[in-house]
Coordinates of C-alpha atoms and ligand atoms in Angstrom, one line a residue:
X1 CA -1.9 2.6 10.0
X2 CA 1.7 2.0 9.5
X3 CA 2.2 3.1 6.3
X4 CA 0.4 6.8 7.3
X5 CA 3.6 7.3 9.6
X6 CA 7.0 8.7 8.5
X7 CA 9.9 9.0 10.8
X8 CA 11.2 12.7 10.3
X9 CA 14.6 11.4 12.1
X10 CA 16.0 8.3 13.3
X11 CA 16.3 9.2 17.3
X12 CA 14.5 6.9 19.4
X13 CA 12.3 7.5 21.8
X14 CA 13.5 9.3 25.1
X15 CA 12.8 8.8 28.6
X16 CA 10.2 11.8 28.9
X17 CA 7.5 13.6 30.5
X18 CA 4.6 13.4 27.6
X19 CA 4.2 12.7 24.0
X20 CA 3.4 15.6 22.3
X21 CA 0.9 15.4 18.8
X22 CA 1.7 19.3 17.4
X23 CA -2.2 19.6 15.7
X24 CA -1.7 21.8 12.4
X25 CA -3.8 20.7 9.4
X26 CA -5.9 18.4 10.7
X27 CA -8.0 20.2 13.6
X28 CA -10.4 17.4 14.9
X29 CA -10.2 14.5 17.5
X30 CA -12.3 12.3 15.4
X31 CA -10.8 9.9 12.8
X32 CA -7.5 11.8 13.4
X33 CA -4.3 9.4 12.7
X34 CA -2.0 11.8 14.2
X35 CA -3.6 11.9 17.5
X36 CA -3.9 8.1 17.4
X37 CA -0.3 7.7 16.5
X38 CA 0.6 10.0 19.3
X39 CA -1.6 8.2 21.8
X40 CA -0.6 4.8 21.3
X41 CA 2.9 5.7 21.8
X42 CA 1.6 7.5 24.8
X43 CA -0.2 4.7 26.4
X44 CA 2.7 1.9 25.4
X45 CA 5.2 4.0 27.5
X46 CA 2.4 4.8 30.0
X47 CA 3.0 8.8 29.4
X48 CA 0.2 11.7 29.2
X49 CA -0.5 13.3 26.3
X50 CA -0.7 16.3 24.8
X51 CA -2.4 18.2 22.2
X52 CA -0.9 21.6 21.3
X53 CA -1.6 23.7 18.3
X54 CA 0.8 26.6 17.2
X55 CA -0.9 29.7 16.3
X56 CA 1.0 32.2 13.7
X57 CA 0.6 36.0 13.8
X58 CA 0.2 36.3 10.2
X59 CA -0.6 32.8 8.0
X60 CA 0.4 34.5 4.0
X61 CA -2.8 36.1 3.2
X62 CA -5.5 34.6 5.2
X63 CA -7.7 36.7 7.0
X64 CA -9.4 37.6 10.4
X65 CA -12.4 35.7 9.5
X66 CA -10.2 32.8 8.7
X67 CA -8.9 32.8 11.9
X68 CA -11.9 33.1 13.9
X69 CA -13.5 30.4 12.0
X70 CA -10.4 28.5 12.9
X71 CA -10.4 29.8 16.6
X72 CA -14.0 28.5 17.1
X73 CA -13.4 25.1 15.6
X74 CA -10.2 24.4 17.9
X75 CA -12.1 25.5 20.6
X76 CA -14.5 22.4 19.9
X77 CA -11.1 20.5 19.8
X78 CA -10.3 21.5 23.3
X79 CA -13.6 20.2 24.9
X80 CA -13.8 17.2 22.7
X81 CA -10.3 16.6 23.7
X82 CA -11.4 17.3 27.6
X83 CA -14.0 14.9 27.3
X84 CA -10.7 12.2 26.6
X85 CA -8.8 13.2 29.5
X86 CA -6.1 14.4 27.1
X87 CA -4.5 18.2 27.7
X88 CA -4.5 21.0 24.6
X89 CA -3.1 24.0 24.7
X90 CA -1.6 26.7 22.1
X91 CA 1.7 27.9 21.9
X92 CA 2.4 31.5 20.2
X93 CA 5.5 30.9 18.1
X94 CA 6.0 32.5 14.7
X95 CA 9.7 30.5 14.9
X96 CA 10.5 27.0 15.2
X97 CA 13.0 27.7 17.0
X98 CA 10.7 29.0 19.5
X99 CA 8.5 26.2 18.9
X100 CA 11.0 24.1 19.4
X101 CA 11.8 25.8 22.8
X102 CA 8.3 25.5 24.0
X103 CA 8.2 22.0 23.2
X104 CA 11.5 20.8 25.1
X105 CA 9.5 23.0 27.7
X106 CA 7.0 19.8 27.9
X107 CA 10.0 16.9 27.8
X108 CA 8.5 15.4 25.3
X109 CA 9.3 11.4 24.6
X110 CA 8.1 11.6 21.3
X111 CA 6.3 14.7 19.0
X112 CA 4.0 13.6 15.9
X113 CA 2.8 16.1 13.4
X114 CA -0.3 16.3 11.0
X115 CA 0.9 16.2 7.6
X116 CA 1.1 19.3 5.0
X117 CA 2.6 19.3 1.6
X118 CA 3.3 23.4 1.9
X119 CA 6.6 25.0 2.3
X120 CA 6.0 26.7 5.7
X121 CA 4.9 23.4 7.8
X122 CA 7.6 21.4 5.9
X123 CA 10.1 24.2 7.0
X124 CA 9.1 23.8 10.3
X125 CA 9.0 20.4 10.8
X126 CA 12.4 19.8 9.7
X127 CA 14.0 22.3 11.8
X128 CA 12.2 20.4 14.7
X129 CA 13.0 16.9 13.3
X130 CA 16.9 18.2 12.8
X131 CA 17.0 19.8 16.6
X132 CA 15.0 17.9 18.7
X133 CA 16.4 15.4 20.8
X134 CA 13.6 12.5 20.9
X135 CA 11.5 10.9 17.9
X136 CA 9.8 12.9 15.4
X137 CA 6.8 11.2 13.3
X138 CA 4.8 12.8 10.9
X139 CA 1.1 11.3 10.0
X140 CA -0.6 11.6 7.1
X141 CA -4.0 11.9 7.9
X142 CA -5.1 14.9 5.2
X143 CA -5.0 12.2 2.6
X144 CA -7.1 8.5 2.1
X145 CA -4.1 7.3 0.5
X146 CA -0.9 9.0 2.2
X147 CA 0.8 11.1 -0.2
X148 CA 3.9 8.6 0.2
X149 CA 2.0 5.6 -0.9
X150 CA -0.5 7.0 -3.8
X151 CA 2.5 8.1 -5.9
X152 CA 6.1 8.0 -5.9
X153 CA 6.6 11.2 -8.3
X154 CA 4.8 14.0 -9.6
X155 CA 1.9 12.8 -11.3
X156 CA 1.0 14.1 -14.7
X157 CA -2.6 14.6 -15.0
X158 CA -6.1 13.1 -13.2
X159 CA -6.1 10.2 -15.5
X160 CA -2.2 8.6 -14.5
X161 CA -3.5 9.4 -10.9
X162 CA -6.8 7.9 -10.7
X163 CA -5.9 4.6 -11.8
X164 CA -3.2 4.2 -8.8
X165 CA -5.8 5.6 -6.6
X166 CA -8.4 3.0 -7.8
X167 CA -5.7 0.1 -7.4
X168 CA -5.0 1.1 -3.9
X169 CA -7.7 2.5 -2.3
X170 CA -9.7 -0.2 -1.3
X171 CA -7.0 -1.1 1.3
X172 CA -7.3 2.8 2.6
X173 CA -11.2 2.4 3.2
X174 CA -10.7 1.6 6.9
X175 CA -13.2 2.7 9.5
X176 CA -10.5 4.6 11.9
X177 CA -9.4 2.9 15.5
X178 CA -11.9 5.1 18.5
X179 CA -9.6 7.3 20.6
X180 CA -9.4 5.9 23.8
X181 CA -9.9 7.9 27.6
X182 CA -6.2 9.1 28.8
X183 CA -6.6 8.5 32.2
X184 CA -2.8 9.6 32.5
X185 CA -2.7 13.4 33.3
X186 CA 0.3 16.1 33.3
X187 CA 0.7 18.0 35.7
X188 CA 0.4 20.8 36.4
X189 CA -2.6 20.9 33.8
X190 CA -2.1 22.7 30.8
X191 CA -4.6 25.4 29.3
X192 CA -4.5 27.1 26.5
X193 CA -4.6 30.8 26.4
X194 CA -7.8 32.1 24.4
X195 CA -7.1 35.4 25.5
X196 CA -4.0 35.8 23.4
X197 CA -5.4 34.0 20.7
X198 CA -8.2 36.3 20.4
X199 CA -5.6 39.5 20.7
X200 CA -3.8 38.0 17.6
X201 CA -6.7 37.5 15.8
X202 CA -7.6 41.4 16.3
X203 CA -4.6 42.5 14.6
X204 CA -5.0 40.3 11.3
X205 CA -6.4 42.1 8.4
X206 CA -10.5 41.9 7.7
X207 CA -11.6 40.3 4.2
X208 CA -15.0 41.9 5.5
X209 CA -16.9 38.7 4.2
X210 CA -19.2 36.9 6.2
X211 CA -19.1 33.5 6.6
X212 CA -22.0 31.2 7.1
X213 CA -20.7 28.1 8.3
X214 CA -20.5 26.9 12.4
X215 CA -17.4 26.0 12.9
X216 CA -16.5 22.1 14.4
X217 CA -16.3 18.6 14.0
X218 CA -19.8 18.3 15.2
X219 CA -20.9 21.0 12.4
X220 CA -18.5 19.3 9.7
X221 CA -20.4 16.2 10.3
X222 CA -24.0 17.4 10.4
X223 CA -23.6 19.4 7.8
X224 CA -22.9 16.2 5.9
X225 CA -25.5 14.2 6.5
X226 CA -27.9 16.9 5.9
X227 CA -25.9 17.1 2.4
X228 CA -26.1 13.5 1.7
X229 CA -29.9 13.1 2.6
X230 CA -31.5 16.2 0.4
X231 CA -28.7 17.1 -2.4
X232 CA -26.1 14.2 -2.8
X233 CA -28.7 12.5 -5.1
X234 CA -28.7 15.9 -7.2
X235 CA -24.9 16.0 -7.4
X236 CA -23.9 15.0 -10.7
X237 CA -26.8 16.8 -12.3
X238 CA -26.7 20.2 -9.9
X239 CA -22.8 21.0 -9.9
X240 CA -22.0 22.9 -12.9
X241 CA -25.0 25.6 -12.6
X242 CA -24.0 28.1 -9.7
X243 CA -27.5 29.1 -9.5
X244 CA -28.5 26.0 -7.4
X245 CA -27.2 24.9 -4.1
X246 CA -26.0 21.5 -5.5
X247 CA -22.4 21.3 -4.2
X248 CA -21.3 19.8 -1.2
X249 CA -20.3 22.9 0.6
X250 CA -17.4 20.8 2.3
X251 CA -14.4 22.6 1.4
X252 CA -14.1 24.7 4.7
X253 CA -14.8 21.6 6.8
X254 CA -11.8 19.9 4.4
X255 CA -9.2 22.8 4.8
X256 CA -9.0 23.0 8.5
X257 CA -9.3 19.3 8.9
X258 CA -12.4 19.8 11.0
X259 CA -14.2 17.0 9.0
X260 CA -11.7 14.0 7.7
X261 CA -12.1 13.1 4.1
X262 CA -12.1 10.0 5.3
X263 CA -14.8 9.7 6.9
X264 CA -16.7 11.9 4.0
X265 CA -15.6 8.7 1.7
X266 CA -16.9 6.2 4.7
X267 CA -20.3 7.8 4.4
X268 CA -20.8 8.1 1.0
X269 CA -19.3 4.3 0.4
X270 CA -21.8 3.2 2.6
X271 CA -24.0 1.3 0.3
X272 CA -22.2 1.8 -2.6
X273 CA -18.8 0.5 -4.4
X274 CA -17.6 3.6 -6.5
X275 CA -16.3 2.9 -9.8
X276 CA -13.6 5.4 -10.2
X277 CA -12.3 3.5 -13.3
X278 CA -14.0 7.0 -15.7
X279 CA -13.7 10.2 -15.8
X280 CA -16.8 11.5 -13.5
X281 CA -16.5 14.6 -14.9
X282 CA -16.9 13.9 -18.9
X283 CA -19.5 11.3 -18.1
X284 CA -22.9 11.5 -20.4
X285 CA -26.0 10.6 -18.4
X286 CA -28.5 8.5 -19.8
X287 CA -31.6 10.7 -18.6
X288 CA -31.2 11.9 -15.4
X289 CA -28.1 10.6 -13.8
X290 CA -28.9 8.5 -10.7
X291 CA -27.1 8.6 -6.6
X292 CA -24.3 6.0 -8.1
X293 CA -23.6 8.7 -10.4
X294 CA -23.3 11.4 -7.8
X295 CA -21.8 9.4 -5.7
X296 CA -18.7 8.5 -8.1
X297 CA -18.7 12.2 -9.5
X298 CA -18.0 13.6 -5.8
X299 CA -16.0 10.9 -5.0
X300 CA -14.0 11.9 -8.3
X301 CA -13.6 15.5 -6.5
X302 CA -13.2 14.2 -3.1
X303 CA -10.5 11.4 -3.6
X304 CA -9.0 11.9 -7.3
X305 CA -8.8 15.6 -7.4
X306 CA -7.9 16.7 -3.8
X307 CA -5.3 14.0 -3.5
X308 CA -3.8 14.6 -7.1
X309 CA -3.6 18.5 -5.7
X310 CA -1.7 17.3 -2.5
X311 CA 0.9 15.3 -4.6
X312 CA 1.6 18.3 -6.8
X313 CA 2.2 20.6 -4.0
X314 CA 4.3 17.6 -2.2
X315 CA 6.3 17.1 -5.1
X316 CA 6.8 20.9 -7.2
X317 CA 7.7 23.5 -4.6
X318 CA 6.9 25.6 -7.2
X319 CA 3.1 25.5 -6.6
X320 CA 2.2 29.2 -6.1
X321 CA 4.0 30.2 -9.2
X322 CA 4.1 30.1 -13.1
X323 CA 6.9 28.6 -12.8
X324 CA 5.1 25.3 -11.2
X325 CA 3.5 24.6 -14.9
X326 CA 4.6 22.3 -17.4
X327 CA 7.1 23.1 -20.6
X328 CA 4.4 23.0 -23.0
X329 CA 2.4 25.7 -21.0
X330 CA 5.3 28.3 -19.8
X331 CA 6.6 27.8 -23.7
X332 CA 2.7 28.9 -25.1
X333 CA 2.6 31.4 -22.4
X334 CA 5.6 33.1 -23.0
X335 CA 4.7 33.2 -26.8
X336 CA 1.7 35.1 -26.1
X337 CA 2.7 37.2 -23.4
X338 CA 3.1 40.4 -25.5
X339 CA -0.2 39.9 -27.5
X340 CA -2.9 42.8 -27.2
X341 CA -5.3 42.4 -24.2
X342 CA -8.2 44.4 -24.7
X343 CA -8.9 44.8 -20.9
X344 CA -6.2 45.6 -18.1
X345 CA -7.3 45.3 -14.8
X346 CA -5.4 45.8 -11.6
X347 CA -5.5 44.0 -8.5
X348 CA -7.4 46.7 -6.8
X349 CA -9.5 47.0 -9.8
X350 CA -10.6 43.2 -9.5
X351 CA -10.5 43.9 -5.7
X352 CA -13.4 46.4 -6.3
X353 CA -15.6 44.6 -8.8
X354 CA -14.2 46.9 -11.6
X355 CA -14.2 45.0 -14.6
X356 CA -16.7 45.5 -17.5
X357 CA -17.7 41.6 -17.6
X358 CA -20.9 41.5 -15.0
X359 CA -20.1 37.4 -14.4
X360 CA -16.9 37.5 -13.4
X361 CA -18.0 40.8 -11.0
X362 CA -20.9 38.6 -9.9
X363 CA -18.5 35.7 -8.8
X364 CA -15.7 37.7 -7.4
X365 CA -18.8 39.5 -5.2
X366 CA -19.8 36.0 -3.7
X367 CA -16.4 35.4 -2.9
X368 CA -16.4 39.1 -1.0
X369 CA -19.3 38.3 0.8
X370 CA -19.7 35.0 1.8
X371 CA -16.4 33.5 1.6
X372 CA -16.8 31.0 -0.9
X373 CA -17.0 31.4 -4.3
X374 CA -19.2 28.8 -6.4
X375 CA -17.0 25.5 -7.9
X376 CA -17.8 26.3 -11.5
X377 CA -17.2 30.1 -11.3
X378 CA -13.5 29.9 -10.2
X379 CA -12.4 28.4 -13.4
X380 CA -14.1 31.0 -15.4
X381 CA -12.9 33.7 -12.7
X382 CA -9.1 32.6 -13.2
X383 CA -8.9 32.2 -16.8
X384 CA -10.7 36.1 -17.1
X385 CA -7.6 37.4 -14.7
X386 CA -5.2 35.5 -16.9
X387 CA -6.6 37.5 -20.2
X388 CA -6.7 40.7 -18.1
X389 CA -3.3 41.1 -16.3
X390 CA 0.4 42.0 -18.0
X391 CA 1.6 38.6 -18.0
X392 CA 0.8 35.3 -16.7
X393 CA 3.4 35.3 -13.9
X394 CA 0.9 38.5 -12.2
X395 CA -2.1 36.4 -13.3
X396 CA -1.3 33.5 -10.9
X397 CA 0.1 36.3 -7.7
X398 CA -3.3 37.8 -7.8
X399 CA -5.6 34.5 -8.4
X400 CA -3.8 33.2 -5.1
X401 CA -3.4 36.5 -3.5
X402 CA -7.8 37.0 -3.9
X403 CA -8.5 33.1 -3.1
X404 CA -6.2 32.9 -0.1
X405 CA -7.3 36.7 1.1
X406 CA -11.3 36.0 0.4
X407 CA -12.2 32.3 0.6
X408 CA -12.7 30.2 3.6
X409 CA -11.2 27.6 1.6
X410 CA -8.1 29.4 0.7
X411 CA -4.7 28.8 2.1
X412 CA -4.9 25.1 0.6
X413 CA -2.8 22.9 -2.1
X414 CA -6.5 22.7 -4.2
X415 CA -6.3 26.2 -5.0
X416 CA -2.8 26.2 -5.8
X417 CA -3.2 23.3 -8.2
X418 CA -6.8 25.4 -9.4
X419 CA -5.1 28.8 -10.2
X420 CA -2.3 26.6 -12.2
X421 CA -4.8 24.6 -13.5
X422 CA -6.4 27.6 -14.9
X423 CA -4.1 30.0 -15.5
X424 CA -1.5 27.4 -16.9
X425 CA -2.9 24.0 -18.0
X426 CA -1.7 22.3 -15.4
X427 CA -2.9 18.6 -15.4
X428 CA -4.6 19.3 -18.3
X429 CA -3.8 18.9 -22.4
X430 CA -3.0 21.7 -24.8
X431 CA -6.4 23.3 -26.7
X432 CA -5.9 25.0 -30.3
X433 CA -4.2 28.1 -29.7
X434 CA -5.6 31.6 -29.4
X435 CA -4.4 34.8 -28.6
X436 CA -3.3 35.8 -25.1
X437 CA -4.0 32.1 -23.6
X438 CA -2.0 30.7 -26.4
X439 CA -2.9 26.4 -26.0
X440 CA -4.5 27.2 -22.6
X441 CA -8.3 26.0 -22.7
X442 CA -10.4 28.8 -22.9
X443 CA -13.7 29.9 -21.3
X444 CA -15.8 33.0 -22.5
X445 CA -18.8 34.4 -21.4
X446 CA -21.2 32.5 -24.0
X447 CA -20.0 29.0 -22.9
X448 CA -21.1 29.9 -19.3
X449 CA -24.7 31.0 -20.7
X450 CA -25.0 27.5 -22.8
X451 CA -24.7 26.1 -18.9
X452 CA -26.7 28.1 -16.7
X453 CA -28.8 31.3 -16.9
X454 CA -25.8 33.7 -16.1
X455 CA -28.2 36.7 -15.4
X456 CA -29.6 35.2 -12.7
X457 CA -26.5 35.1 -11.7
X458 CA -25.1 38.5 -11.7
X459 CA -28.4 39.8 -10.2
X460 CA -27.9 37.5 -7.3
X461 CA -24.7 38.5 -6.8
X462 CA -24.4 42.3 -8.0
X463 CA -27.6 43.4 -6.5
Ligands
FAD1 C1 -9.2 28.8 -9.5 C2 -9.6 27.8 -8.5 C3 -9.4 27.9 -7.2 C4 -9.7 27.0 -6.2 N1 -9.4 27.2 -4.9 C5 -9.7 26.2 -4.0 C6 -9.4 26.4 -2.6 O1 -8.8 27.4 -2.3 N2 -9.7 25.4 -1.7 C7 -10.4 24.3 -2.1 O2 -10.6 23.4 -1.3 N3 -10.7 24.1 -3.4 C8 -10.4 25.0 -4.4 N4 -10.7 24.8 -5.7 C9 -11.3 23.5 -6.1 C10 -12.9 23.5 -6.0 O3 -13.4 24.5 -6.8 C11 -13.4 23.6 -4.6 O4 -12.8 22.5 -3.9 C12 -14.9 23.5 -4.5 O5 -15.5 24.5 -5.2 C13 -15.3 23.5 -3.0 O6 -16.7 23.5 -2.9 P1 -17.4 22.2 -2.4 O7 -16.7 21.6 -1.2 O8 -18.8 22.5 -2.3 O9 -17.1 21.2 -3.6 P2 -17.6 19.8 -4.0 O10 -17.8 19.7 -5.5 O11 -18.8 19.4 -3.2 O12 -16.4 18.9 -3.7 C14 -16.1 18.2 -2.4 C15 -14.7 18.3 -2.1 O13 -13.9 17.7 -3.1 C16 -12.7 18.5 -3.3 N5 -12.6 19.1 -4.6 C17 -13.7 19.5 -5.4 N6 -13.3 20.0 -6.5 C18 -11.9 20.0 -6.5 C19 -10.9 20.4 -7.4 N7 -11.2 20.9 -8.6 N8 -9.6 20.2 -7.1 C20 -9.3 19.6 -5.9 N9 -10.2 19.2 -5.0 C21 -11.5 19.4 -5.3 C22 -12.7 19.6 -2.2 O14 -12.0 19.2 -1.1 C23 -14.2 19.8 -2.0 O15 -14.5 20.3 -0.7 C24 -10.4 25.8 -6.7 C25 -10.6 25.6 -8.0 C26 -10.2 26.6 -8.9 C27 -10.5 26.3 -10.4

């Protein structure tokens, strides 16, 4: 547990009123280190404790439905946090200087944050750390392996990161301490104002898609074990053809923090030691591959590949931009950037499904209408706006501005590293070169029909 915890800045703690755990990333009272950290601290000095969340007017390019999802899930939080004795409430602050002011508000003895490798919670959390006048932690509890202890640096690809993550994660596989009752109360009570939430929430922008997950810890975690006991065993076979349901579907449960990775990795490790030492995703199956090898391929994903997207966001804060990718690529990029592209779309034109390739309309019409565009599309849907825009630079603005806008996922260092990663070879090798993508590896329209019947696809999806 020790290692998860960072001092922001060397104050001790001070005779307060509370200890205060600000909830950002990480919005569940389950397996949550932060909220541990925070109420051991409280208990030791024999001091209530309290939750509070900070809710933004406008969060880059997330939308209402983002919110709401995330509205209903920390409204879970409140009652799960009830049923601990321990207060929640929400504070309003687009500032941390305001934030700051409604924490002193409290007299806090202490503050702990959730860690986030992104600019705008960093940002914050400095300020406070700089201007407060008590002890401020931060926790990671995003990561199996805090972002501190997998790697020291920027890693280079998957395969430098997974063999630190297979040295070290054994000792990270720890069932989580229970939360305890808090039978010491503030007073007066606090309680969080829904009402304002809900008029902030009015004024964000609609995506217009519809999203079909319950939000909640308690959702997160059924939705899990109805995952593990009818498609985990499918996994390795399933994932690559977006005409099945053969994906975990985890990813919004992951972004808000409603469901720990942790405890995904707990249930999946159950029975099983994972192997970790190859590359999941090049493995050839003998026959049909078995739950081991589903188990290690989503582990892969899970562990190797979220994690490895955290540290590159911690470590480049260059992440959202072209200029985030390696020498190699922004050198093959820039060679190619004046070649002929045959089509020239827009970002409206995307927006609107106007492009003359029916697979890429297909998948950027799931994302518009559930929220969640399939795992294997989103490669093929980056790379097509890379060979369609002016120049990479626009490429990777409109990739993030439609993943953080549309999907529930959005908003999140995997699709960051996922854009780069398609757009600009990031952890990834140079290909033979072609024009537009230069050494960039490539994806056309025939190698997604060798994998899956695409026109079932598109008439899924464009109907
Ligand atoms: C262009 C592009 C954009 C992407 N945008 C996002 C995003 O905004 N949010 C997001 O969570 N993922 C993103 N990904 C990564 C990946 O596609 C999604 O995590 C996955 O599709 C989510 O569905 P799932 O939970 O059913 O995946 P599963 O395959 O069941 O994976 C389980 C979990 O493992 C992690 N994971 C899976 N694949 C990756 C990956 N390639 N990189 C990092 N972590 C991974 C995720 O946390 C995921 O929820 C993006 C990938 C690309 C190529």
């Amino acid at each position: 547990m020790n290692n998860r915890i960072k001092n922001l800045n060397s104050l001790p703690l001070k005779a307060g009123k509370c200890v205060i755990y600000v909830m950002s990333r990480d919005q569940r009272v389950h397996d949550n280190h932060a909220l541990l950290r925070a109420q051991q601290i409280a208990l030791e000095n024999k001091l209530p404790l309290v939750a509070a969340f900070n809710l933004l007017s406008k969060s880059g390019d997330r939308a209402r439905e983002h919110y709401q999802f995330m509205i209903a899930g920390l409204r879970h939080v409140e009652s799960d946090l009830r049923a601990h004795d321990i207060e929640f409430t929400l504070f309003f602050e687009d500032h941390a200087v305001g934030l700051l002011e409604q924490l002193n508000k409290l007299q806090p003895a202490a503050i702990v944050f959730d860690f986030s490798p992104l600019k705008g919670p960093i940002n914050i959390k400095n300020y406070i750390a700089d201007n407060a006048d008590c002890s401020v932690e931060e926790v990671d509890t995003h990561n199996i392996i805090p972002i501190w202890i997998a790697s020291e640096h920027e890693e280079f690809a998957a395969h430098t990161f997974r063999r630190k993550v297979h040295l070290k994660l054994i000792n990270w596989l720890e069932e989580p301490p229970k939360l305890l009752k808090h039978s010491i109360a503030i007073k007066p009570s606090l309680r969080p104002d829904w009402d304002r939430a809900a008029k902030i929430v009015q004024k964000i922008d609609t995506n217009g898609t519809t999203i079909n997950y319950e939000a909640g810890s308690e959702a997160a975690l059924a939705h899990l074990k109805e995952f593990i006991k009818t498609r985990l065993a499918g996994y390795a076979g399933d994932r690559n053809n977006p005409n099945i349901d053969g994906l975990s579907g985890l990813s919004p449960y992951l972004h808000y923090g409603q469901i720990s990775s942790l405890r995904v990795a707990l249930e999946l490790t159950h029975n099983h030691t994972p192997l970790l030492f190859r590359e999941p995703r090049l493995a050839k199956y003998e026959g049909q591959p078995t739950l081991g090898d589903s188990i290690d391929a989503l582990l892969e994903e899970l562990i190797v590949r979220k994690e490895l997207a955290d540290n590159y966001c911690y470590y480049n804060s260059n992440y959202k931009k072209l200029a985030g990718a390696k020498d190699w690529a922004k050198k093959t990029l820039a060679e190619h950037e004046h070649d002929d592209r045959e089509y020239l779309y827009s970002l409206k034109e995307l927006e609107n499904l106007n492009t003359h390739d029916g697979a890429w309309n297909a998948a950027q019409s799931q994302l518009a209408k559930t929220g969640k565009m399939h795992g294997y599309m989103r490669m093929y849907w980056a790379k097509k706006i890379l060979e369609w825009s002016p120049s990479p630079e626009l490429a990777v603005e409109h990739a993030n501005y439609l993943n953080d806008h549309y999907s529930i996922d959005g908003g999140d260092p995997n699709g960051y590293v996922g854009v780069l990663w398609s757009i600009a070879g990031l952890h990834d090798r140079a290909w033979f070169s072609r024009p537009v993508f230069g050494k960039i590896r490539y994806m056309n329209y025939n190698g997604l029909k060798n994998r899956f019947d695409v026109e079932e696809y598109i008439k899924k999806w464009l109907d």
